[in-house]
Coordinates of C-alpha atoms in Angstrom, one line a residue:
M1 CA 126.4 22.7 -31.1
L2 CA 125.0 21.2 -27.9
E3 CA 128.3 20.7 -26.1
P4 CA 129.2 24.4 -25.7
I5 CA 125.7 25.2 -24.4
F6 CA 125.8 22.6 -21.7
A7 CA 129.5 22.8 -21.0
A8 CA 129.0 26.3 -19.6
A9 CA 126.7 24.9 -16.9
F10 CA 128.6 21.7 -16.0
K11 CA 130.3 21.8 -12.6
P12 CA 134.0 21.6 -12.1
C13 CA 133.7 18.2 -10.4
S14 CA 132.8 16.5 -13.8
Y15 CA 135.8 15.3 -15.7
G16 CA 134.6 12.6 -18.2
F17 CA 134.0 13.3 -21.9
R18 CA 134.7 17.0 -21.6
P19 CA 137.2 19.1 -23.7
N20 CA 140.6 19.6 -22.1
R21 CA 139.7 17.5 -19.1
R22 CA 141.1 14.0 -18.4
A23 CA 141.2 11.2 -16.0
Q24 CA 144.6 12.5 -14.7
D25 CA 142.8 15.7 -13.6
A26 CA 140.3 13.7 -11.6
V27 CA 143.0 11.7 -9.9
A28 CA 144.8 14.9 -9.1
E29 CA 141.7 16.2 -7.4
I30 CA 141.4 13.1 -5.3
H31 CA 145.0 13.7 -4.1
Y32 CA 144.1 17.3 -3.4
C33 CA 141.1 16.3 -1.2
A34 CA 143.2 13.7 0.6
S35 CA 146.0 16.0 1.6
K36 CA 146.2 18.4 4.5
P37 CA 144.3 20.5 5.6
R38 CA 141.3 18.7 3.9
N39 CA 142.1 15.2 5.1
C40 CA 139.2 13.4 3.3
H41 CA 140.2 9.9 4.1
W42 CA 136.9 8.1 3.7
V43 CA 135.6 7.5 0.3
L44 CA 132.2 6.4 -1.1
E45 CA 133.3 4.8 -4.4
A46 CA 130.2 4.6 -6.6
D47 CA 129.4 3.1 -10.0
I48 CA 126.1 3.4 -11.7
H49 CA 124.6 0.1 -12.9
A50 CA 124.1 0.1 -16.7
C51 CA 124.2 3.8 -16.9
F52 CA 124.0 4.0 -20.7
D53 CA 121.3 1.4 -20.9
E54 CA 118.9 2.5 -18.2
K55 CA 118.7 6.3 -18.4
S56 CA 115.1 7.5 -18.5
H57 CA 114.3 9.2 -21.8
P58 CA 111.7 11.6 -20.3
A59 CA 114.0 12.7 -17.5
L60 CA 116.8 13.2 -20.0
M61 CA 114.6 15.2 -22.3
D62 CA 113.4 17.4 -19.4
R63 CA 117.0 18.3 -18.6
L64 CA 117.7 19.0 -22.3
R65 CA 114.7 21.2 -22.7
A66 CA 115.7 23.3 -19.7
R67 CA 118.5 24.8 -21.8
I68 CA 117.4 24.1 -25.4
T69 CA 114.1 25.7 -26.5
D70 CA 114.4 24.9 -30.2
K71 CA 111.9 22.2 -30.8
R72 CA 113.7 21.0 -33.9
I73 CA 116.9 20.3 -32.0
C74 CA 114.9 18.5 -29.2
S75 CA 113.1 16.4 -31.8
L76 CA 116.4 15.3 -33.3
V77 CA 117.8 14.3 -30.0
K78 CA 114.6 12.4 -29.2
A79 CA 114.8 10.6 -32.6
F80 CA 118.4 9.6 -31.7
L81 CA 117.1 8.1 -28.4
K82 CA 114.3 6.2 -30.1
A83 CA 116.2 5.1 -33.2
G84 CA 116.6 1.6 -31.8
V85 CA 119.5 -0.9 -32.3
L86 CA 120.2 -3.7 -34.8
T87 CA 120.7 -7.1 -33.3
E88 CA 123.2 -9.7 -34.6
L89 CA 120.4 -11.2 -36.7
G90 CA 119.7 -7.9 -38.4
K91 CA 116.5 -7.2 -36.5
R92 CA 115.6 -3.8 -35.0
E93 CA 115.0 -3.6 -31.3
E94 CA 113.4 -0.6 -29.8
T95 CA 115.3 1.5 -27.2
L96 CA 112.8 2.4 -24.5
T97 CA 115.6 3.6 -22.1
G98 CA 119.2 4.5 -22.3
T99 CA 121.5 5.7 -25.1
P100 CA 123.6 3.5 -27.4
Q101 CA 127.1 3.0 -26.2
G102 CA 129.4 4.3 -28.8
G103 CA 126.8 6.7 -30.2
I104 CA 128.1 10.1 -31.1
L105 CA 125.7 11.9 -28.6
S106 CA 125.8 9.3 -25.8
P107 CA 128.7 10.8 -23.8
L108 CA 127.2 14.3 -23.8
L109 CA 123.8 13.0 -23.0
A110 CA 125.3 11.0 -20.1
N111 CA 126.9 14.1 -18.7
I112 CA 123.6 16.0 -19.1
A113 CA 121.7 13.4 -17.1
L114 CA 124.4 12.9 -14.4
S115 CA 124.9 16.7 -14.0
A116 CA 121.7 16.4 -11.9
V117 CA 123.9 14.8 -9.2
D118 CA 126.5 17.5 -9.5
D119 CA 123.9 20.2 -9.2
H120 CA 122.3 18.7 -6.2
L121 CA 125.5 18.4 -4.2
D122 CA 126.6 21.8 -5.3
R123 CA 123.3 23.3 -3.9
Q124 CA 123.8 21.5 -0.7
R125 CA 127.3 23.0 -0.4
R126 CA 126.1 26.5 -1.1
A127 CA 123.3 26.1 1.4
M128 CA 125.9 25.9 4.1
G129 CA 126.7 29.5 3.5
S130 CA 130.1 31.2 3.0
R131 CA 133.4 29.5 3.0
Y132 CA 133.9 30.5 6.6
Q133 CA 130.5 29.1 7.6
R134 CA 131.3 25.8 5.8
A135 CA 134.6 25.5 7.7
K136 CA 132.7 25.9 11.0
F137 CA 130.2 23.3 10.0
K138 CA 132.9 21.0 9.0
A139 CA 134.7 21.4 12.3
A140 CA 131.5 20.9 14.3
V141 CA 129.5 18.3 12.4
H142 CA 131.9 16.3 10.2
G143 CA 130.5 14.5 7.2
V144 CA 131.3 17.2 4.6
C145 CA 132.0 15.6 1.2
G146 CA 133.4 16.5 -2.2
L147 CA 132.3 15.0 -5.4
I148 CA 134.7 13.9 -8.2
R149 CA 133.0 12.3 -11.2
Y150 CA 134.3 10.8 -14.4
A151 CA 131.4 9.8 -16.6
D152 CA 129.3 7.2 -14.7
D153 CA 132.0 6.5 -12.1
F154 CA 132.3 8.9 -9.2
V155 CA 133.7 9.1 -5.7
L156 CA 132.6 11.2 -2.7
M157 CA 135.5 12.2 -0.6
V158 CA 134.3 12.5 3.0
W159 CA 135.8 14.5 5.9
G160 CA 134.6 12.5 8.9
E161 CA 134.1 8.9 9.8
R162 CA 132.9 5.8 8.1
H163 CA 129.3 6.2 9.1
H164 CA 129.3 9.6 7.5
A165 CA 130.3 8.0 4.2
E166 CA 127.8 5.2 4.6
A167 CA 125.0 7.7 5.2
L168 CA 125.6 9.2 1.7
R169 CA 124.8 6.0 -0.1
E170 CA 121.0 6.4 0.4
G171 CA 121.1 10.0 -0.6
V172 CA 122.9 9.3 -3.8
S173 CA 120.5 6.5 -4.6
A174 CA 117.6 8.9 -4.1
M175 CA 119.2 11.5 -6.5
L176 CA 119.6 8.8 -9.2
A177 CA 116.1 7.4 -9.0
P178 CA 114.3 10.1 -11.0
L179 CA 116.8 9.5 -13.8
G180 CA 115.9 5.8 -13.9
L181 CA 119.4 4.9 -12.6
R182 CA 120.6 3.0 -9.6
L183 CA 123.9 2.2 -8.0
S184 CA 125.7 -1.0 -8.7
P185 CA 125.6 -3.0 -5.5
D186 CA 128.8 -4.9 -6.4
K187 CA 130.9 -1.9 -7.3
T188 CA 129.6 0.7 -4.8
R189 CA 131.4 0.6 -1.4
V190 CA 132.8 2.7 1.4
V191 CA 136.6 2.4 1.8
R192 CA 139.3 4.1 3.7
L193 CA 141.7 5.8 1.3
D194 CA 144.8 3.8 2.3
A195 CA 143.0 0.6 1.3
G196 CA 142.9 1.9 -2.3
F197 CA 140.1 1.8 -4.8
A198 CA 139.7 1.1 -8.5
S199 CA 137.5 3.8 -9.9
L200 CA 137.3 6.7 -12.4
V201 CA 140.3 5.5 -14.4
T202 CA 140.2 1.8 -13.4
L203 CA 143.4 2.6 -11.6
A204 CA 144.2 1.2 -8.2
L205 CA 144.8 4.3 -6.2
N206 CA 146.7 3.9 -3.0
V207 CA 148.1 6.5 -0.6
A208 CA 151.9 6.9 -0.7
D209 CA 152.3 10.3 0.9
P210 CA 154.0 9.8 4.3
V211 CA 152.0 12.4 6.1
V212 CA 148.6 11.0 4.9
A213 CA 149.9 7.5 5.4
G214 CA 150.7 8.2 9.0
E215 CA 147.1 9.1 9.6
C216 CA 145.5 6.4 7.4
G217 CA 147.8 3.5 8.2
K218 CA 150.4 1.6 6.3
A219 CA 150.8 2.9 2.8
T220 CA 151.5 1.0 -0.4
F221 CA 153.4 2.2 -3.5
D222 CA 151.5 4.5 -5.9
P223 CA 153.3 6.0 -8.9
V224 CA 151.3 9.2 -8.6
G225 CA 151.2 9.3 -4.8
P226 CA 153.7 12.2 -4.4
L227 CA 151.1 14.5 -5.9
L228 CA 149.4 14.4 -2.5
S229 CA 151.8 17.0 -1.4
A230 CA 151.4 19.2 -4.5
G231 CA 149.4 21.8 -2.5
N232 CA 146.3 22.1 -4.7
S233 CA 144.6 20.3 -7.6
L234 CA 146.0 22.7 -10.2
A235 CA 149.5 22.1 -9.1
A236 CA 149.0 18.4 -8.8
S237 CA 147.6 18.3 -12.4
E238 CA 150.5 20.2 -13.8
A239 CA 153.0 18.1 -11.9
M240 CA 151.4 14.9 -13.2
T241 CA 151.0 15.9 -16.9
G242 CA 153.8 18.4 -17.4
R243 CA 151.4 21.1 -18.7
P244 CA 148.8 23.5 -17.2
R245 CA 145.4 21.9 -16.5
G246 CA 143.0 22.7 -19.3
S247 CA 145.7 23.4 -22.0
P248 CA 145.6 21.2 -25.1
P249 CA 148.1 18.3 -25.5
A250 CA 151.5 19.0 -27.0
A251 CA 151.5 18.8 -30.8
S252 CA 153.8 15.8 -31.3
G253 CA 153.5 12.3 -32.6
K254 CA 154.4 10.8 -29.2
P255 CA 151.8 10.0 -26.6
M256 CA 151.9 12.0 -23.5
A257 CA 153.3 10.5 -20.4

């Protein structure tokens, strides 16, 4: 019941724990951002420290109540958050923050909380004006970024230089603070795309497209690298999966490639 209500408001940049969206779609979007004419070659690779354990209950409930006015539903969700967990010794421990990993509501609640980041960056993009105005800003200022998020892992694809990507780190930390969350210092870093990064799908993603490689430096083999020249994220997704993005998997007993 909750998922259709919130799914209608989730931004396209969110790929984790959503119907008909997969890690392959997120990877295809990364390829789309890296290819010409976008050329986003600097990446802020971010991971949220203990995302499921440290989410603020009041902040999460505030976002829930923004779309759900039925107090009975809100009370049920709050009871889920406060249910506690059983230790190995059979004792109950209170849960003052976070949601239980593996809980039936936890993935949706994680997306509800982290959609605050999606919404904030979307408002920043819209504040730049029309598509033409954004293109002029990009040409004059640099530092324009695009968000691609899979659950609590996300990357910011940056058109500009390294210092533009570094400057985003503090801004992202400020966005997460009201939710009771923080970036993991060990897993958050700024990298050039040709160096590769392990994020979103715990997949080492390295550039193999010869055009992008020529601008980024020496490339290494990547089995999905040719998708960089697919033209757009939809085409890239279809080329990778063999079916249109958003369509259900083929009805067969064999796993999809």
